[in-house]
mmCIF file of C-alpha atoms in Angstrom:
data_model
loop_
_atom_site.group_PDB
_atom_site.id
_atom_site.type_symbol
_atom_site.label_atom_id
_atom_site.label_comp_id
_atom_site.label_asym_id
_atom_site.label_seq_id
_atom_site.Cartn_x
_atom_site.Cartn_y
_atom_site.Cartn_z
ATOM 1 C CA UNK A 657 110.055 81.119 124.113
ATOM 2 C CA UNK A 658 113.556 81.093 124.178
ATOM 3 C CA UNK A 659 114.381 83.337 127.266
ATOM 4 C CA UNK A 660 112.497 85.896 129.505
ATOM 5 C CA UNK A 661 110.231 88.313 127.735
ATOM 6 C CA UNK A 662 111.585 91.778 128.508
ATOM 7 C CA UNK A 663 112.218 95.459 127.388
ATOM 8 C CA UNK A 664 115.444 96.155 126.976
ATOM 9 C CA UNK A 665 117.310 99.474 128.283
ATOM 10 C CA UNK A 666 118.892 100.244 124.818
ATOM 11 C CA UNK A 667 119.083 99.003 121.515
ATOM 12 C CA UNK A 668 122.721 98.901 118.850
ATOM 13 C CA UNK A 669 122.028 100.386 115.260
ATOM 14 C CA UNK A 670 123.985 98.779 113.046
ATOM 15 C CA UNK A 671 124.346 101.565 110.264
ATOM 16 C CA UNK A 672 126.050 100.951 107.300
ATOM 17 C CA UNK A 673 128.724 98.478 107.906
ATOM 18 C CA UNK A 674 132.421 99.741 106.517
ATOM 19 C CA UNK A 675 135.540 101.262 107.491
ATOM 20 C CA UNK A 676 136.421 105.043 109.420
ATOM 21 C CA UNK A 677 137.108 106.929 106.044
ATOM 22 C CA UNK A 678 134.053 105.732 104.391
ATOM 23 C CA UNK A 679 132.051 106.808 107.711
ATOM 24 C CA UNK A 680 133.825 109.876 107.450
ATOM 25 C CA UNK A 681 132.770 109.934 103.745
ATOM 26 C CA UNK A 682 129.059 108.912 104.799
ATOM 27 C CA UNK A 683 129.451 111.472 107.499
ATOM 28 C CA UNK A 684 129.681 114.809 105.235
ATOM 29 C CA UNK A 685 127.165 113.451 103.017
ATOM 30 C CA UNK A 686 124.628 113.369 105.337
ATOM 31 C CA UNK A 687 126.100 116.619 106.684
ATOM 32 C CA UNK A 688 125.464 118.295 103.128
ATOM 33 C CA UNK A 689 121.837 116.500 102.631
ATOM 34 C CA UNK A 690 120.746 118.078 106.064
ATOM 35 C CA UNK A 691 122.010 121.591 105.312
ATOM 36 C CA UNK A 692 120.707 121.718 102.070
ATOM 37 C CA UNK A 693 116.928 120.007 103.340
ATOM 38 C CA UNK A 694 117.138 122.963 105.988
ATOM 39 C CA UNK A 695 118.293 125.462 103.695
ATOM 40 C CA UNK A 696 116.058 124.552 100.807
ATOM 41 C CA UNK A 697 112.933 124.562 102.748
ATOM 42 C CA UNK A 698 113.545 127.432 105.140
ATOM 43 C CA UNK A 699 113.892 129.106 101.577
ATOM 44 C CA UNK A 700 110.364 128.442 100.125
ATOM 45 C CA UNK A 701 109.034 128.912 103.510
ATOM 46 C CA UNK A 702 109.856 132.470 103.964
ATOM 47 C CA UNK A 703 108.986 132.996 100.220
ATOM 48 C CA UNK A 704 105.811 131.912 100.518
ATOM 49 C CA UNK A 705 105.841 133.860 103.631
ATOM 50 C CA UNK A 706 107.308 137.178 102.284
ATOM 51 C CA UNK A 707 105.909 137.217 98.843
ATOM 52 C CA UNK A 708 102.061 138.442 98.476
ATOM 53 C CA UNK A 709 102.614 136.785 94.702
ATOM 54 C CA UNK A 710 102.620 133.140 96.865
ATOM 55 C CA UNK A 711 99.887 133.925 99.636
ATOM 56 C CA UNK A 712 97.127 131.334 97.616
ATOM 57 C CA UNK A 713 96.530 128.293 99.278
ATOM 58 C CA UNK A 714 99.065 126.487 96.462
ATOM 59 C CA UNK A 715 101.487 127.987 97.741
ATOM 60 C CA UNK A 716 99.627 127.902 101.604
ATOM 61 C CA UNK A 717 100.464 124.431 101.479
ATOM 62 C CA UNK A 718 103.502 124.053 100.095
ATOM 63 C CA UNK A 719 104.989 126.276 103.178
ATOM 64 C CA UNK A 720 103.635 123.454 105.526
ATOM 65 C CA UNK A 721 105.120 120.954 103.538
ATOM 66 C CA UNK A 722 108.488 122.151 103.759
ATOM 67 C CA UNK A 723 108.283 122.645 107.550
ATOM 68 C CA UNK A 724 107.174 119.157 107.748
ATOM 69 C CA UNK A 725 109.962 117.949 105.519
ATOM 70 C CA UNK A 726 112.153 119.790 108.241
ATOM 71 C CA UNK A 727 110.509 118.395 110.937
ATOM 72 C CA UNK A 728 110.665 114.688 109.135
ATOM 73 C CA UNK A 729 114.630 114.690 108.418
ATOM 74 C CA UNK A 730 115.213 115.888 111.517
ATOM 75 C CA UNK A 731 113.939 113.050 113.615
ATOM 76 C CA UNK A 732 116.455 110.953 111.785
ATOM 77 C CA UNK A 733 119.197 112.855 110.473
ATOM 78 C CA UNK A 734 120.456 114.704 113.421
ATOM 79 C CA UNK A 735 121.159 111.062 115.002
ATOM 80 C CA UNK A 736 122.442 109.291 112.084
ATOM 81 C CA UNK A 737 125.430 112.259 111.869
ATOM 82 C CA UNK A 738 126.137 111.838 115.653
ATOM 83 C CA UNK A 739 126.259 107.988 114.847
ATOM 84 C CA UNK A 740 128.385 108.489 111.977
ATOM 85 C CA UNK A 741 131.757 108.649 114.242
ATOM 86 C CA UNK A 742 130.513 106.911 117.156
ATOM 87 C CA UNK A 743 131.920 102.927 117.843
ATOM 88 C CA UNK A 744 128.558 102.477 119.677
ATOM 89 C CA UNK A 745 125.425 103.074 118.064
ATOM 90 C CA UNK A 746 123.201 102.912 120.240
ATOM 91 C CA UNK A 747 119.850 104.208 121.032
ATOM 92 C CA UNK A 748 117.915 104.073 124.401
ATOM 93 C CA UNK A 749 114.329 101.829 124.036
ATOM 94 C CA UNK A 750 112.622 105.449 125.208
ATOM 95 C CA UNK A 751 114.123 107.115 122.601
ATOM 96 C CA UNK A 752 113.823 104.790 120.084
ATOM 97 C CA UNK A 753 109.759 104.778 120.964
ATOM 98 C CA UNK A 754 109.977 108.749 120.959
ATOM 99 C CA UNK A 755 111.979 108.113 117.097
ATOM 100 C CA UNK A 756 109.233 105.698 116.239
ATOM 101 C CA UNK A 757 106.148 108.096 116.919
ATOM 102 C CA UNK A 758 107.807 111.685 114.895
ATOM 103 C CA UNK A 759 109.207 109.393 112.047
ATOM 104 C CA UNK A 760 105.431 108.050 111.639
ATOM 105 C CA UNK A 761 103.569 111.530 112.317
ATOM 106 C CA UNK A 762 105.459 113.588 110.156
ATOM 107 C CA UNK A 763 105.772 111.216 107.469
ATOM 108 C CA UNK A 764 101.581 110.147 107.598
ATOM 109 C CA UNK A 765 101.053 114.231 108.062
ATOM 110 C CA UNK A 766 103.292 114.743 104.686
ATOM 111 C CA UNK A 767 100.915 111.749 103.103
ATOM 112 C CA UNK A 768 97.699 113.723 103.723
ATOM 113 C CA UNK A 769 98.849 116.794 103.207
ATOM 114 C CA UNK A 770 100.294 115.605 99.362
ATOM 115 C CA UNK A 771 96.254 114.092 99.284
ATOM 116 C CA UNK A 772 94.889 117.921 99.740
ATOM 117 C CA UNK A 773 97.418 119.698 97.512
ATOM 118 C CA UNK A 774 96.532 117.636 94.473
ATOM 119 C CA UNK A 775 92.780 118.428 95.511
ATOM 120 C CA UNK A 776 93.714 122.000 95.354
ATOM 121 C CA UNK A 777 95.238 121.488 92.013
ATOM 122 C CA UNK A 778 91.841 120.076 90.997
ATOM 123 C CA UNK A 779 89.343 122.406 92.088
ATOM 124 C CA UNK A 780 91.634 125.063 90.334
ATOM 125 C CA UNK A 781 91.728 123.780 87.202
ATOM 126 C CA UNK A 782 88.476 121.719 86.856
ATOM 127 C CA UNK A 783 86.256 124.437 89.041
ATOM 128 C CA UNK A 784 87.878 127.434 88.410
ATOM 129 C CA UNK A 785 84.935 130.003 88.793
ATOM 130 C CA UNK A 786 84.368 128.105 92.012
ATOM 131 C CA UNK A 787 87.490 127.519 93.499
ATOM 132 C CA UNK A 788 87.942 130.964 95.487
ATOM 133 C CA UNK A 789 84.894 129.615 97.588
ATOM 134 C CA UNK A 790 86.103 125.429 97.510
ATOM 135 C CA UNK A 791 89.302 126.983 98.571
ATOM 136 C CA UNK A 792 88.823 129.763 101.308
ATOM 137 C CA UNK A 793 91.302 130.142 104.185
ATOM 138 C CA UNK A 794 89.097 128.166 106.555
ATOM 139 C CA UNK A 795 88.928 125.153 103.810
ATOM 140 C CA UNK A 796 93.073 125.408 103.785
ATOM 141 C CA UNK A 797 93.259 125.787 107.533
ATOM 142 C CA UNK A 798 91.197 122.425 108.437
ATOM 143 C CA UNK A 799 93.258 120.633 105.076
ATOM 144 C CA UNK A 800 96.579 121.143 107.370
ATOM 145 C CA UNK A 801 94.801 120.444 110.746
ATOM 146 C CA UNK A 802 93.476 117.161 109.335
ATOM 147 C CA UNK A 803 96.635 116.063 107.961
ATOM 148 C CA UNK A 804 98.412 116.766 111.885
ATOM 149 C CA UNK A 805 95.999 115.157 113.397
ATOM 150 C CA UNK A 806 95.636 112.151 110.771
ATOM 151 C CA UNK A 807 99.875 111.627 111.770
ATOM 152 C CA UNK A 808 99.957 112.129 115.195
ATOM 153 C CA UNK A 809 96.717 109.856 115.649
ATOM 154 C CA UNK A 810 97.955 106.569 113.672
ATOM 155 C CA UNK A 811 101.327 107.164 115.036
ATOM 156 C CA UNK A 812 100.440 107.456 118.858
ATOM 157 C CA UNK A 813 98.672 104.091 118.264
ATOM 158 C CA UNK A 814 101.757 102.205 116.851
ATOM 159 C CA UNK A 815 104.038 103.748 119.323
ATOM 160 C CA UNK A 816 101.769 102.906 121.686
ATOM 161 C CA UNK A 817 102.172 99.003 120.631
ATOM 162 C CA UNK A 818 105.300 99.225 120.064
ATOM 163 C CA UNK A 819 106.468 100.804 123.455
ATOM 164 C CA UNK A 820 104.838 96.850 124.377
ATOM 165 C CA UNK A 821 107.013 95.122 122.581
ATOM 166 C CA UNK A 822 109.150 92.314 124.725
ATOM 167 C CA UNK A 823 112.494 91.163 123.517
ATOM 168 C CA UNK A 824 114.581 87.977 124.852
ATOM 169 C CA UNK A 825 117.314 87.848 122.527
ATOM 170 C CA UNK A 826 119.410 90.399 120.166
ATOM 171 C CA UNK A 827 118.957 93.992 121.424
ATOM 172 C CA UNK A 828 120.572 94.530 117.705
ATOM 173 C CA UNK A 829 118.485 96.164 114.453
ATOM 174 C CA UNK A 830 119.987 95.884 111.638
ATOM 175 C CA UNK A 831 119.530 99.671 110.209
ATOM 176 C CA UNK A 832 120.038 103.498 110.349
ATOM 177 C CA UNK A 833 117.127 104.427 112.614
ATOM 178 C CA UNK A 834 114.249 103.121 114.581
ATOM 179 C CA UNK A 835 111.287 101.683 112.158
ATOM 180 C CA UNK A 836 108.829 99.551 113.090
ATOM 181 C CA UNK A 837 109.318 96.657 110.407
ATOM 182 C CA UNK A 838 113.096 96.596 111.884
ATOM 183 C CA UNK A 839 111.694 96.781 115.196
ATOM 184 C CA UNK A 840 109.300 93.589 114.805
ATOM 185 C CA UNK A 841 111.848 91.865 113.614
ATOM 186 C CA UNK A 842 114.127 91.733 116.685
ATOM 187 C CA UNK A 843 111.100 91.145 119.227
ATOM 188 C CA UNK A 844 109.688 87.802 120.347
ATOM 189 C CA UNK A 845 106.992 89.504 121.733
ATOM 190 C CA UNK A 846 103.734 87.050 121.412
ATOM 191 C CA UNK A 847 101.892 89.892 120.083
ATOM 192 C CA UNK A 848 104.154 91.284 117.589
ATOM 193 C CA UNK A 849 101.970 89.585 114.618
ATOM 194 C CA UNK A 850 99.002 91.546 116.158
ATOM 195 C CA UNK A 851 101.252 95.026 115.767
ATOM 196 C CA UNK A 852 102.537 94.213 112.554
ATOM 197 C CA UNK A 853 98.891 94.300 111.213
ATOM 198 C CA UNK A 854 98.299 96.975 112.881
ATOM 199 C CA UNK A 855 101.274 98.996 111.376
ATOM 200 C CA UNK A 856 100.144 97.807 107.651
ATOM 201 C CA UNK A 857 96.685 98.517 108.221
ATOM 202 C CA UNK A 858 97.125 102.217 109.569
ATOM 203 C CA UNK A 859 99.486 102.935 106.829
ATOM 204 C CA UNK A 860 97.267 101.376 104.695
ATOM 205 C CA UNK A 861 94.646 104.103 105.319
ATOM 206 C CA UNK A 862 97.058 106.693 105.769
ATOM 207 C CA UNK A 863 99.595 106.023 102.940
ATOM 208 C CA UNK A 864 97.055 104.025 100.189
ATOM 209 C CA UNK A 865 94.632 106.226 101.080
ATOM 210 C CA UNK A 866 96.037 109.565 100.628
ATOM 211 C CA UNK A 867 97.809 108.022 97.090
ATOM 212 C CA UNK A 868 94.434 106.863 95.817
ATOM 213 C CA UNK A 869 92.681 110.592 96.612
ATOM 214 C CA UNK A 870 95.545 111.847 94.326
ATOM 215 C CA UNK A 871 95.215 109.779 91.729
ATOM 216 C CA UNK A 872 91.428 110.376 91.378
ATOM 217 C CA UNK A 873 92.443 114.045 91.512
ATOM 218 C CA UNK A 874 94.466 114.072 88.761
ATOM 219 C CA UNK A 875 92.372 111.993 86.737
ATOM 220 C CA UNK A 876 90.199 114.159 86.783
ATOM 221 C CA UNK A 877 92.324 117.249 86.312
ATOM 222 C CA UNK A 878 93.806 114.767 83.158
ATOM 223 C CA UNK A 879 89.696 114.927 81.469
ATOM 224 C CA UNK A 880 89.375 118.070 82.077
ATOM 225 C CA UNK A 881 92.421 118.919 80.795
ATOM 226 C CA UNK A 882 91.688 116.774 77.733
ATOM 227 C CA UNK A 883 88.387 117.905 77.308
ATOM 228 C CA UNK A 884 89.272 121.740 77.214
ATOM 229 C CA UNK A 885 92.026 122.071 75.046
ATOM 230 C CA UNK A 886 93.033 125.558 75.627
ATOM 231 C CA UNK A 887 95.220 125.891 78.520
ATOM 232 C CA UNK A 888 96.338 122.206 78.493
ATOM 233 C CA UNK A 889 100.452 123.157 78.658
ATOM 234 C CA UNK A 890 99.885 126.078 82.292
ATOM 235 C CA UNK A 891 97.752 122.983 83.566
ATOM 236 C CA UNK A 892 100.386 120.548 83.498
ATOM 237 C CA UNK A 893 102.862 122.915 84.812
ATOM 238 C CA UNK A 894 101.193 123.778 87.564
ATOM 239 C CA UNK A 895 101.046 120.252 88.573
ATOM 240 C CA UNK A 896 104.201 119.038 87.176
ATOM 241 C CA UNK A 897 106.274 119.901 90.608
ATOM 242 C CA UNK A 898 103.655 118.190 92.798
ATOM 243 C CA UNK A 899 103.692 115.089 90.364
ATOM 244 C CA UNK A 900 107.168 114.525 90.847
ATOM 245 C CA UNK A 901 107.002 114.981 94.721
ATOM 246 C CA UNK A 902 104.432 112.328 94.596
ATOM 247 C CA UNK A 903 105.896 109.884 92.830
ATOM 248 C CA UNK A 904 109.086 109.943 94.549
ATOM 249 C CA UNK A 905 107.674 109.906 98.132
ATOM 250 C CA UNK A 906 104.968 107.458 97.590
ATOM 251 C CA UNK A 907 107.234 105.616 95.550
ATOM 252 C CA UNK A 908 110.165 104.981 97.445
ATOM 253 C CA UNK A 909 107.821 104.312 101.043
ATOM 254 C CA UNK A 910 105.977 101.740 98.231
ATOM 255 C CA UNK A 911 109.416 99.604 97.430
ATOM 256 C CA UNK A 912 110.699 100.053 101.150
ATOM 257 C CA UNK A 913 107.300 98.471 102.912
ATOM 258 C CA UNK A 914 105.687 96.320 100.240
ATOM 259 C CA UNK A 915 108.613 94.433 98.842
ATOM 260 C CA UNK A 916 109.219 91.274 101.282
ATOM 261 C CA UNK A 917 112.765 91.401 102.960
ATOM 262 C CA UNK A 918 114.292 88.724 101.289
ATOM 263 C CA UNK A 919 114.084 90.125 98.173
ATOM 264 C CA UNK A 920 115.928 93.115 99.347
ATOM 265 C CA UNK A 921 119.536 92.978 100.929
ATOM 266 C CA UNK A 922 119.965 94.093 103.900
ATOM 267 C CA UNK A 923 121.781 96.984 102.798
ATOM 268 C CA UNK A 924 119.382 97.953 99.710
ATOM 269 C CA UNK A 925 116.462 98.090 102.313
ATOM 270 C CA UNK A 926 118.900 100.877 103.986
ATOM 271 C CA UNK A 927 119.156 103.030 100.721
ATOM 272 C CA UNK A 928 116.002 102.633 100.085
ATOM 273 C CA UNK A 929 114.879 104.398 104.173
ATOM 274 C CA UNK A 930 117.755 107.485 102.725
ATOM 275 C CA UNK A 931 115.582 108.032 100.150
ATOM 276 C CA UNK A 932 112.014 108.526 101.568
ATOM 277 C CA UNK A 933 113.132 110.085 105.162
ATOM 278 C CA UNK A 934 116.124 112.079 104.017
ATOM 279 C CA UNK A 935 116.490 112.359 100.116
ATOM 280 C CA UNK A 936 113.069 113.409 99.288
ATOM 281 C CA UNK A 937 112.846 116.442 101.971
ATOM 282 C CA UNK A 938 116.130 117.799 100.187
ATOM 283 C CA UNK A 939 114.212 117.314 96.655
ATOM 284 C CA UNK A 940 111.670 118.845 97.021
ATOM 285 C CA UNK A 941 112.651 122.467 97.703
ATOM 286 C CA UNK A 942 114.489 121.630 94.730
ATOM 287 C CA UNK A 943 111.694 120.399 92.510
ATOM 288 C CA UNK A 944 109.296 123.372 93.408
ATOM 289 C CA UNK A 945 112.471 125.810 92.450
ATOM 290 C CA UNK A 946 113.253 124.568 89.147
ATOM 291 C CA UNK A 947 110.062 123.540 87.813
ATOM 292 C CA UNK A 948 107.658 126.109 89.099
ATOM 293 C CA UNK A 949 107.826 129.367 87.277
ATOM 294 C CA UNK A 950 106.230 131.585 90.079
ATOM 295 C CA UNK A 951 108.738 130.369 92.753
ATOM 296 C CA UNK A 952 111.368 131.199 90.246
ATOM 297 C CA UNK A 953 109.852 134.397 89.558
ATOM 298 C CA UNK A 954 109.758 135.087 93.140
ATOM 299 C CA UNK A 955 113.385 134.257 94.074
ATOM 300 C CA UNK A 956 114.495 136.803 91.068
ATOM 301 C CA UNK A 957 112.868 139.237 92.619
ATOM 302 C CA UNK A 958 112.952 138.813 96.189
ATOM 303 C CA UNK A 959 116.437 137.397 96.871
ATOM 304 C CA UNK A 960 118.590 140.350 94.837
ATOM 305 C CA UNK A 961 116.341 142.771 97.410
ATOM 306 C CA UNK A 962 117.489 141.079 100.579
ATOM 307 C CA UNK A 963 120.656 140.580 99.500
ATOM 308 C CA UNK A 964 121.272 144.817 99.243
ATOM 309 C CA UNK A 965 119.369 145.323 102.655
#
């Protein structure tokens, strides 16, 4: 085996490898991304909060998605910048677990809760006499509750398995944070085989599952859309924002956990993590501001009026 099976105290994130002005560099950037992911969404949250123009379950959702982009950088972020001008890296195997299980349930949560919003998007345009009753406030509330529980429940199980990890040689992983795949790959643990099918099975269900539920969505918003005609180009927009969101979220997880390692570098696998847990929460306040014309609306209105009080 190669040495006794154990769990080790702490573990040493290597990071991005380079000298004390490019962590500096690093350092700011990161700084920048979090204040503008906290800034951004803390914006369209009190909009949609404020604003009786955004109180629709559109909008309903897109508040919980930018508290759960909050909630997602911050797992990561917040230790990445301490890291940033610290000679040891290092994380303790408690809070690594602790990193493990938020990462997971925010980022499953965000999955599900991308799965209802394009379902929204289809009962509005392809049942819109019906949607007000699809669509009622109890319909909204138990779309969110499902997509908390759906996170915190596939993420308790692989935290649970991976708290039971053993390790009996390098205490080292080779990346920014704690992630399971970087996790496995460190252990000698007899059943780590057993938790990496595990981990690509619930995300499987979770990830795959909430992607394919959007596609049939807006497949069938596409017919629809196709078959009417008339209001083709406010279709689209409505759903252009969300589209993008998708793509990039689903996307970049899709590269990160399907490609096999060793046809990533090390340090590509690393850029790829920035993008789905910290570059897409900034985005998407972003996306939702520039390419929605309601939000826009709403921030020429409402901004200029808190700005005088």
């Amino acid at each position: 085996m190669g040495g006794n099976l154990s769990s080790p105290t702490s573990f040493l994130l290597l990071g991005f490898s380079s000298t004390y002005n490019a962590q500096v560099a690093l350092c700011l950037g990161f700084l920048l991304i979090y204040l503008v992911t906290l800034l951004g969404n803390l914006l369209i949250m009190n909009l949609v909060w404020l604003d009786a123009h955004l109180h629709s379950p559109m909008y309903y959702f897109l508040g919980h998605l930018s508290f759960l982009d909050i909630c997602y950088s911050s797992v990561t972020l917040p230790k990445i910048l301490k890291d940033s001008f610290s000679s040891q890296k290092t994380i303790s195997f408690a809070g690594c677990i602790t990193q493990i299980y938020f990462f997971l349930s925010f980022g499953g949560s965000e999955c599900v809760l991308l799965a209802a919003m394009a379902y929204d998007r289809y009962l509005a345009i392809c049942h819109p006499l019906h949607y007000a009753v699809l669509m009622s406030k109890k319909i909204c509330h138990c779309l969110v509750a499902v997509s908390w529980l759906s996170g915190s429940f596939s993420s308790l199980i692989q935290a649970f398995l991976a708290a039971h990890l053993h390790f009996c040689g390098s205490k080292v992983i080779n990346h920014l944070f704690c992630e399971i795949p970087f996790l496995l790959n460190v252990s000698c643990s007899p059943n780590a085989r057993f938790n990496k099918a595990v981990l690509y099975a619930l995300a499987g269900t979770i990830a795959m599952g909430s992607f394919l539920l959007t596609l049939v969505s807006y497949v069938h918003i596409l017919w629809a859309v196709l078959q009417k005609g008339a209001g083709r180009q406010k279709a689209f927009a409505t759903c252009a924002s969300h589209l993008t969101v998708v793509f990039l979220f689903f996307g970049a997880g899709a590269i990160a956990y399907l490609l096999p390692h060793s046809s990533t570098s090390k340090e590509m696998g690393k850029v790829l993590a920035l993008l789905y847990a910290i570059i897409t929460p900034m985005l998407n306040p972003i996306i939702y501001s520039l390419r929605n014309n309601e939000v826009q609306g709403v921030l020429v209105t409402v901004l200029p009026k808190k700005t005088i009080l």
